[in-house]
PDB file of C-alpha atoms in Angstrom:
ATOM      1  CA  UNK M   1     -88.507 209.080 129.173  1.00 63.00           C
ATOM      2  CA  UNK M   2     -85.935 208.666 132.306  1.00 69.00           C
ATOM      3  CA  UNK M   3     -84.919 204.848 131.808  1.00 73.00           C
ATOM      4  CA  UNK M   4     -84.503 205.012 127.961  1.00 69.00           C
ATOM      5  CA  UNK M   5     -81.564 207.838 128.423  1.00 70.00           C
ATOM      6  CA  UNK M   6     -80.803 206.268 131.360  1.00 68.00           C
ATOM      7  CA  UNK M   7     -80.165 202.587 129.185  1.00 64.00           C
ATOM      8  CA  UNK M   8     -78.749 204.307 126.364  1.00 64.00           C
ATOM      9  CA  UNK M   9     -76.475 205.888 128.766  1.00 65.00           C
ATOM     10  CA  UNK M  10     -75.536 203.064 130.389  1.00 70.00           C
ATOM     11  CA  UNK M  11     -74.732 201.171 126.760  1.00 71.00           C
ATOM     12  CA  UNK M  12     -72.966 204.250 125.278  1.00 62.00           C
ATOM     13  CA  UNK M  13     -70.696 203.491 128.060  1.00 56.00           C
ATOM     14  CA  UNK M  14     -70.124 200.018 128.201  1.00 59.00           C
ATOM     15  CA  UNK M  15     -68.970 200.666 124.483  1.00 58.00           C
ATOM     16  CA  UNK M  16     -66.648 203.324 124.927  1.00 49.00           C
ATOM     17  CA  UNK M  17     -65.083 201.544 127.928  1.00 48.00           C
ATOM     18  CA  UNK M  18     -65.229 198.367 125.875  1.00 54.00           C
ATOM     19  CA  UNK M  19     -62.968 200.563 122.536  1.00 49.00           C
ATOM     20  CA  UNK M  20     -60.655 202.127 125.329  1.00 44.00           C
ATOM     21  CA  UNK M  21     -60.076 198.218 126.474  1.00 43.00           C
ATOM     22  CA  UNK M  22     -59.457 197.192 123.428  1.00 46.00           C
ATOM     23  CA  UNK M  23     -56.822 199.989 122.122  1.00 47.00           C
ATOM     24  CA  UNK M  24     -55.144 199.384 125.360  1.00 43.00           C
ATOM     25  CA  UNK M  25     -54.671 195.810 124.892  1.00 44.00           C
ATOM     26  CA  UNK M  26     -52.965 196.150 121.677  1.00 63.00           C
ATOM     27  CA  UNK M  27     -50.545 198.832 122.925  1.00 66.00           C
ATOM     28  CA  UNK M  28     -49.885 195.765 125.470  1.00 71.00           C
ATOM     29  CA  UNK M  29     -49.682 193.278 122.662  1.00 70.00           C
ATOM     30  CA  UNK M  30     -47.597 195.725 120.778  1.00 71.00           C
ATOM     31  CA  UNK M  31     -45.347 196.456 123.724  1.00 77.00           C
ATOM     32  CA  UNK M  32     -44.960 192.505 124.431  1.00 78.00           C
ATOM     33  CA  UNK M  33     -43.945 191.623 120.814  1.00 81.00           C
ATOM     34  CA  UNK M  34     -41.814 194.033 120.130  1.00 85.00           C
ATOM     35  CA  UNK M  35     -40.020 196.965 122.281  1.00 87.00           C
ATOM     36  CA  UNK M  36     -40.751 200.834 121.818  1.00 89.00           C
ATOM     37  CA  UNK M  37     -37.868 201.377 121.323  1.00 92.00           C
ATOM     38  CA  UNK M  38     -37.081 198.894 118.701  1.00 91.00           C
ATOM     39  CA  UNK M  39     -40.030 199.748 116.669  1.00 92.00           C
ATOM     40  CA  UNK M  40     -38.445 203.762 116.716  1.00 93.00           C
ATOM     41  CA  UNK M  41     -35.240 201.959 115.143  1.00 94.00           C
ATOM     42  CA  UNK M  42     -37.392 200.659 112.491  1.00 94.00           C
ATOM     43  CA  UNK M  43     -39.306 203.825 111.752  1.00 94.00           C
ATOM     44  CA  UNK M  44     -36.096 205.241 111.804  1.00 94.00           C
ATOM     45  CA  UNK M  45     -34.733 203.651 109.503  1.00 93.00           C
ATOM     46  CA  UNK M  46     -37.585 203.210 106.999  1.00 92.00           C
ATOM     47  CA  UNK M  47     -37.226 207.054 106.923  1.00 92.00           C
ATOM     48  CA  UNK M  48     -33.841 207.275 106.150  1.00 90.00           C
ATOM     49  CA  UNK M  49     -34.050 204.913 103.166  1.00 90.00           C
ATOM     50  CA  UNK M  50     -36.441 207.872 101.474  1.00 87.00           C
ATOM     51  CA  UNK M  51     -33.445 210.095 102.011  1.00 87.00           C
ATOM     52  CA  UNK M  52     -30.538 207.935 100.244  1.00 87.00           C
ATOM     53  CA  UNK M  53     -33.416 207.807  97.571  1.00 86.00           C
ATOM     54  CA  UNK M  54     -33.790 203.720  98.149  1.00 87.00           C
ATOM     55  CA  UNK M  55     -37.839 203.814  98.449  1.00 82.00           C
ATOM     56  CA  UNK M  56     -40.998 205.238  95.946  1.00 72.00           C
ATOM     57  CA  UNK M  57     -42.333 205.929  99.181  1.00 68.00           C
ATOM     58  CA  UNK M  58     -46.180 204.218  98.349  1.00 79.00           C
ATOM     59  CA  UNK M  59     -44.707 201.319  96.976  1.00 82.00           C
ATOM     60  CA  UNK M  60     -41.776 200.483  99.339  1.00 89.00           C
ATOM     61  CA  UNK M  61     -42.389 197.821 101.823  1.00 92.00           C
ATOM     62  CA  UNK M  62     -39.972 197.088 104.457  1.00 94.00           C
ATOM     63  CA  UNK M  63     -40.642 194.165 107.535  1.00 96.00           C
ATOM     64  CA  UNK M  64     -38.389 192.827 110.326  1.00 95.00           C
ATOM     65  CA  UNK M  65     -38.559 189.290 111.571  1.00 95.00           C
ATOM     66  CA  UNK M  66     -39.554 189.450 115.266  1.00 93.00           C
ATOM     67  CA  UNK M  67     -37.952 186.988 118.607  1.00 88.00           C
ATOM     68  CA  UNK M  68     -41.231 185.949 118.266  1.00 84.00           C
ATOM     69  CA  UNK M  69     -41.423 182.244 116.312  1.00 81.00           C
ATOM     70  CA  UNK M  70     -43.147 183.621 112.815  1.00 86.00           C
ATOM     71  CA  UNK M  71     -44.473 187.176 113.520  1.00 92.00           C
ATOM     72  CA  UNK M  72     -43.476 189.922 112.037  1.00 94.00           C
ATOM     73  CA  UNK M  73     -43.783 193.201 112.017  1.00 94.00           C
ATOM     74  CA  UNK M  74     -43.650 196.156 109.198  1.00 94.00           C
ATOM     75  CA  UNK M  75     -45.188 199.126 107.458  1.00 93.00           C
ATOM     76  CA  UNK M  76     -48.800 199.030 106.687  1.00 92.00           C
ATOM     77  CA  UNK M  77     -49.423 199.305 102.732  1.00 90.00           C
ATOM     78  CA  UNK M  78     -50.451 203.302 101.081  1.00 87.00           C
ATOM     79  CA  UNK M  79     -48.461 204.686 104.199  1.00 87.00           C
ATOM     80  CA  UNK M  80     -45.731 207.475 102.925  1.00 87.00           C
ATOM     81  CA  UNK M  81     -42.798 205.853 104.057  1.00 86.00           C
ATOM     82  CA  UNK M  82     -41.398 209.689 105.251  1.00 86.00           C
ATOM     83  CA  UNK M  83     -44.028 210.102 107.209  1.00 87.00           C
ATOM     84  CA  UNK M  84     -44.828 206.369 109.066  1.00 90.00           C
ATOM     85  CA  UNK M  85     -45.487 206.417 112.726  1.00 90.00           C
ATOM     86  CA  UNK M  86     -46.084 203.746 115.074  1.00 89.00           C
ATOM     87  CA  UNK M  87     -49.810 203.786 113.814  1.00 89.00           C
ATOM     88  CA  UNK M  88     -48.486 202.947 110.236  1.00 91.00           C
ATOM     89  CA  UNK M  89     -47.172 199.604 111.389  1.00 92.00           C
ATOM     90  CA  UNK M  90     -48.388 195.757 111.312  1.00 91.00           C
ATOM     91  CA  UNK M  91     -47.153 192.765 113.438  1.00 92.00           C
ATOM     92  CA  UNK M  92     -48.561 189.238 111.109  1.00 92.00           C
ATOM     93  CA  UNK M  93     -48.196 185.805 111.761  1.00 89.00           C
ATOM     94  CA  UNK M  94     -48.727 183.729 108.719  1.00 83.00           C
ATOM     95  CA  UNK M  95     -51.379 185.677 107.417  1.00 80.00           C
ATOM     96  CA  UNK M  96     -53.038 186.333 110.903  1.00 88.00           C
ATOM     97  CA  UNK M  97     -53.424 190.363 111.246  1.00 88.00           C
ATOM     98  CA  UNK M  98     -52.108 190.745 115.072  1.00 86.00           C
ATOM     99  CA  UNK M  99     -52.045 194.025 114.937  1.00 84.00           C
ATOM    100  CA  UNK M 100     -52.884 196.860 112.481  1.00 84.00           C
ATOM    101  CA  UNK M 101     -55.936 196.391 109.043  1.00 84.00           C
ATOM    102  CA  UNK M 102     -53.939 195.351 106.551  1.00 88.00           C
ATOM    103  CA  UNK M 103     -51.342 193.148 105.336  1.00 92.00           C
ATOM    104  CA  UNK M 104     -48.660 194.740 102.010  1.00 92.00           C
ATOM    105  CA  UNK M 105     -49.646 193.396  98.472  1.00 89.00           C
ATOM    106  CA  UNK M 106     -46.260 191.556  98.351  1.00 89.00           C
ATOM    107  CA  UNK M 107     -46.851 189.992 102.416  1.00 91.00           C
ATOM    108  CA  UNK M 108     -46.096 186.674 100.558  1.00 88.00           C
ATOM    109  CA  UNK M 109     -42.439 187.315  99.556  1.00 87.00           C
ATOM    110  CA  UNK M 110     -41.593 188.315 102.768  1.00 91.00           C
ATOM    111  CA  UNK M 111     -43.078 185.485 104.244  1.00 90.00           C
ATOM    112  CA  UNK M 112     -41.190 182.971 101.870  1.00 86.00           C
ATOM    113  CA  UNK M 113     -37.854 184.537 102.260  1.00 87.00           C
ATOM    114  CA  UNK M 114     -38.242 184.298 106.085  1.00 89.00           C
ATOM    115  CA  UNK M 115     -39.320 180.755 105.820  1.00 84.00           C
ATOM    116  CA  UNK M 116     -36.878 179.856 103.510  1.00 79.00           C
ATOM    117  CA  UNK M 117     -33.611 181.578 104.946  1.00 81.00           C
ATOM    118  CA  UNK M 118     -33.870 180.964 108.973  1.00 83.00           C
ATOM    119  CA  UNK M 119     -30.756 183.427 108.508  1.00 85.00           C
ATOM    120  CA  UNK M 120     -33.233 186.552 107.851  1.00 90.00           C
ATOM    121  CA  UNK M 121     -34.321 189.485 109.948  1.00 94.00           C
ATOM    122  CA  UNK M 122     -35.167 192.239 107.153  1.00 96.00           C
ATOM    123  CA  UNK M 123     -36.308 192.590 104.452  1.00 95.00           C
ATOM    124  CA  UNK M 124     -36.446 195.759 101.963  1.00 94.00           C
ATOM    125  CA  UNK M 125     -38.616 196.050  98.969  1.00 92.00           C
ATOM    126  CA  UNK M 126     -36.866 198.525  96.736  1.00 92.00           C
ATOM    127  CA  UNK M 127     -36.685 201.207  93.863  1.00 90.00           C
ATOM    128  CA  UNK M 128     -34.072 202.394  93.599  1.00 91.00           C
ATOM    129  CA  UNK M 129     -33.752 204.704  89.987  1.00 89.00           C
ATOM    130  CA  UNK M 130     -30.409 203.679  88.556  1.00 88.00           C
ATOM    131  CA  UNK M 131     -30.967 200.177  89.910  1.00 85.00           C
ATOM    132  CA  UNK M 132     -34.235 199.531  89.089  1.00 85.00           C
ATOM    133  CA  UNK M 133     -32.562 200.969  84.871  1.00 86.00           C
ATOM    134  CA  UNK M 134     -30.629 198.698  84.875  1.00 82.00           C
ATOM    135  CA  UNK M 135     -31.546 195.447  86.135  1.00 77.00           C
ATOM    136  CA  UNK M 136     -34.904 195.763  84.045  1.00 78.00           C
ATOM    137  CA  UNK M 137     -32.297 195.296  81.048  1.00 77.00           C
ATOM    138  CA  UNK M 138     -31.412 191.843  82.645  1.00 73.00           C
ATOM    139  CA  UNK M 139     -28.292 193.128  83.241  1.00 73.00           C
ATOM    140  CA  UNK M 140     -26.466 191.930  86.534  1.00 67.00           C
ATOM    141  CA  UNK M 141     -23.571 194.334  87.528  1.00 66.00           C
ATOM    142  CA  UNK M 142     -20.266 193.512  86.880  1.00 59.00           C
ATOM    143  CA  UNK M 143     -18.477 194.676  90.279  1.00 56.00           C
ATOM    144  CA  UNK M 144     -18.782 192.787  93.234  1.00 55.00           C
ATOM    145  CA  UNK M 145     -18.909 194.750  96.035  1.00 55.00           C
ATOM    146  CA  UNK M 146     -16.559 193.986  98.539  1.00 55.00           C
ATOM    147  CA  UNK M 147     -18.014 193.310 102.406  1.00 55.00           C
ATOM    148  CA  UNK M 148     -21.413 192.652 100.500  1.00 55.00           C
ATOM    149  CA  UNK M 149     -22.049 189.027  99.699  1.00 55.00           C
ATOM    150  CA  UNK M 150     -24.759 190.329  96.707  1.00 56.00           C
ATOM    151  CA  UNK M 151     -26.310 187.985  94.178  1.00 57.00           C
ATOM    152  CA  UNK M 152     -29.043 188.430  91.474  1.00 62.00           C
ATOM    153  CA  UNK M 153     -32.049 186.266  91.074  1.00 60.00           C
ATOM    154  CA  UNK M 154     -33.598 187.680  88.476  1.00 60.00           C
ATOM    155  CA  UNK M 155     -37.197 184.648  87.693  1.00 56.00           C
ATOM    156  CA  UNK M 156     -38.262 183.206  91.036  1.00 58.00           C
ATOM    157  CA  UNK M 157     -38.459 183.367  95.211  1.00 60.00           C
ATOM    158  CA  UNK M 158     -37.733 180.408  94.890  1.00 57.00           C
ATOM    159  CA  UNK M 159     -33.918 180.406  93.677  1.00 58.00           C
ATOM    160  CA  UNK M 160     -33.336 182.710  95.895  1.00 63.00           C
ATOM    161  CA  UNK M 161     -30.965 180.624  98.075  1.00 63.00           C
ATOM    162  CA  UNK M 162     -29.090 181.475 101.474  1.00 66.00           C
ATOM    163  CA  UNK M 163     -26.382 183.805 100.022  1.00 68.00           C
ATOM    164  CA  UNK M 164     -28.567 185.728  97.712  1.00 73.00           C
ATOM    165  CA  UNK M 165     -28.886 189.245  98.857  1.00 79.00           C
ATOM    166  CA  UNK M 166     -30.541 191.000  96.842  1.00 81.00           C
ATOM    167  CA  UNK M 167     -33.884 190.290  93.967  1.00 80.00           C
ATOM    168  CA  UNK M 168     -35.389 192.005  91.210  1.00 79.00           C
ATOM    169  CA  UNK M 169     -38.362 191.505  90.933  1.00 77.00           C
ATOM    170  CA  UNK M 170     -40.055 193.086  87.519  1.00 74.00           C
ATOM    171  CA  UNK M 171     -42.372 195.146  87.497  1.00 76.00           C
ATOM    172  CA  UNK M 172     -42.778 195.560  91.719  1.00 82.00           C
ATOM    173  CA  UNK M 173     -38.769 196.645  93.096  1.00 83.00           C
ATOM    174  CA  UNK M 174     -35.610 195.255  94.245  1.00 87.00           C
ATOM    175  CA  UNK M 175     -36.195 193.005  97.495  1.00 88.00           C
ATOM    176  CA  UNK M 176     -32.357 193.259  99.662  1.00 89.00           C
ATOM    177  CA  UNK M 177     -32.131 191.543 103.071  1.00 91.00           C
ATOM    178  CA  UNK M 178     -30.463 191.152 106.367  1.00 90.00           C
ATOM    179  CA  UNK M 179     -29.887 190.827 109.838  1.00 91.00           C
ATOM    180  CA  UNK M 180     -31.796 194.371 109.832  1.00 94.00           C
ATOM    181  CA  UNK M 181     -33.246 196.932 108.257  1.00 94.00           C
ATOM    182  CA  UNK M 182     -30.229 198.880 108.209  1.00 93.00           C
ATOM    183  CA  UNK M 183     -27.770 196.390 106.160  1.00 92.00           C
ATOM    184  CA  UNK M 184     -31.027 196.153 103.117  1.00 93.00           C
ATOM    185  CA  UNK M 185     -30.810 199.348 102.837  1.00 93.00           C
ATOM    186  CA  UNK M 186     -26.852 199.095 102.973  1.00 91.00           C
ATOM    187  CA  UNK M 187     -27.440 196.659 100.473  1.00 89.00           C
ATOM    188  CA  UNK M 188     -29.599 198.100  98.134  1.00 90.00           C
ATOM    189  CA  UNK M 189     -27.474 201.533  97.987  1.00 91.00           C
ATOM    190  CA  UNK M 190     -24.620 199.486  96.882  1.00 87.00           C
ATOM    191  CA  UNK M 191     -26.034 198.201  94.677  1.00 85.00           C
ATOM    192  CA  UNK M 192     -27.908 201.235  93.511  1.00 88.00           C
ATOM    193  CA  UNK M 193     -24.479 202.700  93.369  1.00 88.00           C
ATOM    194  CA  UNK M 194     -22.872 200.101  91.394  1.00 84.00           C
ATOM    195  CA  UNK M 195     -25.804 200.183  88.988  1.00 84.00           C
ATOM    196  CA  UNK M 196     -25.367 203.775  88.431  1.00 86.00           C
ATOM    197  CA  UNK M 197     -22.081 203.909  87.857  1.00 84.00           C
ATOM    198  CA  UNK M 198     -22.560 200.856  84.880  1.00 81.00           C
ATOM    199  CA  UNK M 199     -25.311 203.272  83.448  1.00 81.00           C
ATOM    200  CA  UNK M 200     -22.696 205.471  82.186  1.00 79.00           C
TER     201      UNK M 200
END
């Protein structure tokens, strides 16, 4: 009986040791791909989109292109955007998840935008109320936004050109892009404010 208990204890300790090693490897991998300071800045920027009323929490998606070619970091699906932390992030290359356990529902759209437009560093899928109401009717804002090169693409992501900064996807939301999440959020906010005015 003593031998059985010792063997069980040894196996259990080995398993715990392996789990701890894997966790450590995950942290080291994540830190080598994107420093903690940058991850925290991304989280703060995404949380701010909720405070601005741009995101509908569980439905929103945000990603950034990492400096290592083909790698993308973003928010896991079904996460309350206002309450995200580092455990709610994923890192992927292609469809292979390096960190995290699941990709967002519309991750393929993020990938296509990054693939076709090398200047894009961030993608935000949001649901700002006025923009969603206005754009759902197939309308395009008449007012030009100074300092922001906003053009709207309604039909296909393939029509999203290098000068297009916003894409309205029916029943999904508004996708805005930029050099950072802050820029993508600023574009969504500016577009939402213009739609508010035009709805009056």
